[in-house]
Amino acid sequence: MSMMKAAVFVEPGRIELADKPIPDVGPNDALIRITTTTICGTDVHILKGEYPVAKGLTVGHEPVGVIEKLGSAVQGYTEGQRVIAGAICPNFNSYAAQDGVASQDGSYLIASGRCGCHGYKATAGWRFGNMIDGTQAEYVLVPDAQANLAPIPDGLSDEQVLMCPDIMSTGFKGAENANIRIGDVVAVFAQGPIGLCATAGARLLGASTIIAVDGNEHRLQIAKAMGADVVLNFRNCDVVDEIMKLTGGRGVDSSIEALGTQGTFESALRILKPGGTLSSLGVYSEDLKIPLAAFASGLGDHRINTALCPGGKERMRRLMNVVASGRADFGALVTHHYALDDIVAAYDLFSHQRDGVLKIAIKPGP
Ligand SMILES: [Zn+2]
């Protein structure tokens, strides 16, 4: 049996490199040889034990690679082709997909009796590095390959499309979920990689004043390059006061929350105009409290939308088209390069946000 290297969850605080068998390819699968992958903030939640996954699971959910082997029923692709697949890798045959929310398929857990109603794994539709082996490895098995594999357009580098599987798809969904219209005022809370993509997405959708909030000056400077008109450092000002002043007391049309904390969620609600939309992207680790006044006692015609990264080959095709067209450039988000062999050091750097890190390109090859 041939073996491969893979980064696996061992126990809280430990993700380590291990040898695992290269998976067998079923009729609807494809085996992808990973050329570049990366670490996500969600992987850090897994590392810390804040988000439970099975011991021995290969982590990571952002694949860029080459088709090594195609299942017998997968048509329209060739072995050797460069592809990506969405981070969630949805099952497009599921009830959830036919209901219009492909990423929310919970059939794994319903079948096993471990449904989300006990607060365990509400995000069961997310497969790579959550329910099945993920992408921080030499190879990954992509199920439902015909629905999930998206060929990379000629001329685009791995680094240029590395944000498409998760960061761009999630960040842009945050902007799409914010119901942005041409001329809107939009605030984006937190300018990590996903928040930066939400800022860029708000610009692409026609927002005319984008207010980016973070506590890190370096990230705020990148936010400007991504389309923010105003940047606010929460360490230097009262963000809610400042935004209410900027909008003449009216509040913003839309606010996007991209961190997953009580503070950012609450601020995003406090600055929202009556009738506005709060689009939430963060992964929360605790119960949220909704302040009564900001919520207008429930009478504010507010909309609160949440999202899990959309996937599928059509979503990926569109995102890569944004990159190919030059409408947005996320190359600047890749700040570091590491070999898969050095994944433990990469996690250490990323989880402590040292050295201005935004995203790390991880490469199994030489
Ligand atoms: Zn992620």
Short mmCIF file of N, CA, C and O and ligand atoms in Angstrom, two decimals, residues 40-43 61-62 87 126 166-167 170 194 359, ligand 1:
data_model
loop_
_atom_site.label_atom_id
_atom_site.label_comp_id
_atom_site.label_asym_id
_atom_site.label_seq_id
_atom_site.Cartn_x
_atom_site.Cartn_y
_atom_site.Cartn_z
N CYS A 40 -6.40 27.70 7.79
CA CYS A 40 -7.51 28.63 8.00
C CYS A 40 -7.67 28.88 9.50
O CYS A 40 -7.29 28.05 10.33
N GLY A 41 -8.31 30.00 9.84
CA GLY A 41 -8.61 30.27 11.25
C GLY A 41 -9.41 29.14 11.89
O GLY A 41 -9.24 28.85 13.08
N THR A 42 -10.26 28.49 11.11
CA THR A 42 -11.05 27.38 11.64
C THR A 42 -10.14 26.21 12.05
O THR A 42 -10.42 25.51 13.02
N ASP A 43 -9.05 26.00 11.30
CA ASP A 43 -8.09 24.95 11.67
C ASP A 43 -7.47 25.24 13.04
O ASP A 43 -7.13 24.31 13.79
N HIS A 61 -8.78 22.44 4.47
CA HIS A 61 -9.94 22.39 3.57
C HIS A 61 -9.79 23.30 2.37
O HIS A 61 -10.78 23.72 1.78
N GLU A 62 -8.56 23.65 2.00
CA GLU A 62 -8.36 24.58 0.89
C GLU A 62 -7.39 23.97 -0.14
O GLU A 62 -6.19 24.20 -0.07
N ALA A 87 -14.07 24.44 -0.20
CA ALA A 87 -13.66 23.97 1.12
C ALA A 87 -14.65 22.99 1.76
O ALA A 87 -14.26 22.05 2.45
N TRP A 126 -19.96 20.54 6.05
CA TRP A 126 -18.54 20.82 5.77
C TRP A 126 -17.76 19.52 5.89
O TRP A 126 -17.67 18.94 6.96
N ASP A 166 -12.11 28.76 0.01
CA ASP A 166 -12.74 29.14 1.26
C ASP A 166 -12.82 30.65 1.45
O ASP A 166 -13.91 31.23 1.56
N ILE A 167 -11.67 31.32 1.47
CA ILE A 167 -11.60 32.71 1.92
C ILE A 167 -12.42 33.64 1.03
O ILE A 167 -13.24 34.43 1.51
N THR A 170 -16.26 32.49 1.09
CA THR A 170 -16.92 32.91 2.33
C THR A 170 -17.02 34.43 2.43
O THR A 170 -18.08 34.97 2.75
N ILE A 194 -10.73 36.66 5.65
CA ILE A 194 -12.13 36.63 5.21
C ILE A 194 -12.75 38.02 5.24
O ILE A 194 -13.46 38.42 4.32
N LYS A 359 -2.00 34.69 5.20
CA LYS A 359 -2.21 33.30 4.78
C LYS A 359 -0.85 32.70 4.42
O LYS A 359 0.03 33.37 3.88
ZN ZN B 1 -11.71 27.88 6.48
#
